[in-house]
């Protein structure tokens, strides 16, 4: 039987390997981050996948902000809301706040 901690570490390592070709990956067991000067669609998609694999609300917030701002492609508010919701589901208050704001802004703009 594999412990949840080992599964999480494995997922983080796999996700870091996926992202390594897309930018400079700064990795620690506490907070993996990705720095890229010119985000592209692959980078943004991999951030989305990384959010789901890493179980790290900070990564989910970064992905949500990329989708919300249109970094690396067109704006995708629905996907941004999903990323913020995922961060919120991990108990991250900023994720909850950003999700609520994105929902409100989307309703106001008729999105």
mmCIF file with all atom_site columns, C-alpha atoms in Angstrom, residues 44-45 47-49 51-52 57-71 73-89 92 94-106:
data_model
loop_
_atom_site.group_PDB
_atom_site.id
_atom_site.type_symbol
_atom_site.label_atom_id
_atom_site.label_alt_id
_atom_site.label_comp_id
_atom_site.label_asym_id
_atom_site.label_entity_id
_atom_site.label_seq_id
_atom_site.pdbx_PDB_ins_code
_atom_site.Cartn_x
_atom_site.Cartn_y
_atom_site.Cartn_z
_atom_site.occupancy
_atom_site.B_iso_or_equiv
_atom_site.pdbx_formal_charge
_atom_site.auth_seq_id
_atom_site.auth_comp_id
_atom_site.auth_asym_id
_atom_site.auth_atom_id
_atom_site.pdbx_PDB_model_num
ATOM 1  C CA . UNK A 1 44  ? -0.674  27.145 -19.395 1.00 0.00 ? 44  UNK A CA 1
ATOM 2  C CA . UNK A 1 45  ? -2.110  23.685 -20.027 1.00 0.00 ? 45  UNK A CA 1
ATOM 3  C CA . UNK A 1 47  ? 0.006   24.496 -15.124 1.00 0.00 ? 47  UNK A CA 1
ATOM 4  C CA . UNK A 1 48  ? -3.594  23.274 -15.253 1.00 0.00 ? 48  UNK A CA 1
ATOM 5  C CA . UNK A 1 49  ? -2.420  19.651 -15.105 1.00 0.00 ? 49  UNK A CA 1
ATOM 6  C CA . UNK A 1 51  ? -2.665  21.973 -10.267 1.00 0.00 ? 51  UNK A CA 1
ATOM 7  C CA . UNK A 1 52  ? -4.553  18.698 -10.431 1.00 0.00 ? 52  UNK A CA 1
ATOM 8  C CA . UNK A 1 57  ? -3.163  25.648 -3.981  1.00 0.00 ? 57  UNK A CA 1
ATOM 9  C CA . UNK A 1 58  ? -0.413  28.096 -5.014  1.00 0.00 ? 58  UNK A CA 1
ATOM 10 C CA . UNK A 1 59  ? -0.007  26.326 -8.341  1.00 0.00 ? 59  UNK A CA 1
ATOM 11 C CA . UNK A 1 60  ? -3.781  26.353 -8.831  1.00 0.00 ? 60  UNK A CA 1
ATOM 12 C CA . UNK A 1 61  ? -3.863  30.103 -8.176  1.00 0.00 ? 61  UNK A CA 1
ATOM 13 C CA . UNK A 1 62  ? -1.025  30.686 -10.667 1.00 0.00 ? 62  UNK A CA 1
ATOM 14 C CA . UNK A 1 63  ? -2.872  28.628 -13.277 1.00 0.00 ? 63  UNK A CA 1
ATOM 15 C CA . UNK A 1 64  ? -6.140  30.451 -12.573 1.00 0.00 ? 64  UNK A CA 1
ATOM 16 C CA . UNK A 1 65  ? -4.474  33.825 -12.925 1.00 0.00 ? 65  UNK A CA 1
ATOM 17 C CA . UNK A 1 66  ? -2.917  32.776 -16.245 1.00 0.00 ? 66  UNK A CA 1
ATOM 18 C CA . UNK A 1 67  ? -6.316  31.707 -17.600 1.00 0.00 ? 67  UNK A CA 1
ATOM 19 C CA . UNK A 1 68  ? -8.047  34.801 -16.216 1.00 0.00 ? 68  UNK A CA 1
ATOM 20 C CA . UNK A 1 69  ? -5.494  37.211 -17.712 1.00 0.00 ? 69  UNK A CA 1
ATOM 21 C CA . UNK A 1 70  ? -5.117  35.362 -20.990 1.00 0.00 ? 70  UNK A CA 1
ATOM 22 C CA . UNK A 1 71  ? -1.430  34.620 -20.464 1.00 0.00 ? 71  UNK A CA 1
ATOM 23 C CA . UNK A 1 73  ? -3.607  32.126 -24.918 1.00 0.00 ? 73  UNK A CA 1
ATOM 24 C CA . UNK A 1 74  ? -7.096  33.506 -24.881 1.00 0.00 ? 74  UNK A CA 1
ATOM 25 C CA . UNK A 1 75  ? -8.831  34.333 -21.623 1.00 0.00 ? 75  UNK A CA 1
ATOM 26 C CA . UNK A 1 76  ? -10.699 31.367 -20.190 1.00 0.00 ? 76  UNK A CA 1
ATOM 27 C CA . UNK A 1 77  ? -12.693 32.591 -17.212 1.00 0.00 ? 77  UNK A CA 1
ATOM 28 C CA . UNK A 1 78  ? -14.503 29.297 -16.692 1.00 0.00 ? 78  UNK A CA 1
ATOM 29 C CA . UNK A 1 79  ? -11.211 27.421 -16.377 1.00 0.00 ? 79  UNK A CA 1
ATOM 30 C CA . UNK A 1 80  ? -9.820  30.191 -14.143 1.00 0.00 ? 80  UNK A CA 1
ATOM 31 C CA . UNK A 1 81  ? -12.801 29.780 -11.832 1.00 0.00 ? 81  UNK A CA 1
ATOM 32 C CA . UNK A 1 82  ? -12.178 26.017 -11.712 1.00 0.00 ? 82  UNK A CA 1
ATOM 33 C CA . UNK A 1 83  ? -8.526  26.586 -10.771 1.00 0.00 ? 83  UNK A CA 1
ATOM 34 C CA . UNK A 1 84  ? -9.450  29.066 -8.042  1.00 0.00 ? 84  UNK A CA 1
ATOM 35 C CA . UNK A 1 85  ? -12.121 26.653 -6.787  1.00 0.00 ? 85  UNK A CA 1
ATOM 36 C CA . UNK A 1 86  ? -9.529  23.892 -6.557  1.00 0.00 ? 86  UNK A CA 1
ATOM 37 C CA . UNK A 1 87  ? -7.231  26.143 -4.503  1.00 0.00 ? 87  UNK A CA 1
ATOM 38 C CA . UNK A 1 88  ? -10.211 27.029 -2.308  1.00 0.00 ? 88  UNK A CA 1
ATOM 39 C CA . UNK A 1 89  ? -11.022 23.341 -1.835  1.00 0.00 ? 89  UNK A CA 1
ATOM 40 C CA . UNK A 1 92  ? -6.669  28.463 0.634   1.00 0.00 ? 92  UNK A CA 1
ATOM 41 C CA . UNK A 1 94  ? -6.966  33.577 -1.481  1.00 0.00 ? 94  UNK A CA 1
ATOM 42 C CA . UNK A 1 95  ? -8.262  30.897 -3.834  1.00 0.00 ? 95  UNK A CA 1
ATOM 43 C CA . UNK A 1 96  ? -11.766 31.360 -2.405  1.00 0.00 ? 96  UNK A CA 1
ATOM 44 C CA . UNK A 1 97  ? -11.533 35.148 -2.749  1.00 0.00 ? 97  UNK A CA 1
ATOM 45 C CA . UNK A 1 98  ? -10.266 34.955 -6.334  1.00 0.00 ? 98  UNK A CA 1
ATOM 46 C CA . UNK A 1 99  ? -12.963 32.435 -7.248  1.00 0.00 ? 99  UNK A CA 1
ATOM 47 C CA . UNK A 1 100 ? -15.690 34.696 -5.892  1.00 0.00 ? 100 UNK A CA 1
ATOM 48 C CA . UNK A 1 101 ? -14.244 37.748 -7.654  1.00 0.00 ? 101 UNK A CA 1
ATOM 49 C CA . UNK A 1 102 ? -13.939 35.891 -10.971 1.00 0.00 ? 102 UNK A CA 1
ATOM 50 C CA . UNK A 1 103 ? -17.543 34.689 -10.705 1.00 0.00 ? 103 UNK A CA 1
ATOM 51 C CA . UNK A 1 104 ? -18.744 38.229 -9.932  1.00 0.00 ? 104 UNK A CA 1
ATOM 52 C CA . UNK A 1 105 ? -16.694 39.769 -12.767 1.00 0.00 ? 105 UNK A CA 1
ATOM 53 C CA . UNK A 1 106 ? -17.898 37.104 -15.185 1.00 0.00 ? 106 UNK A CA 1
#
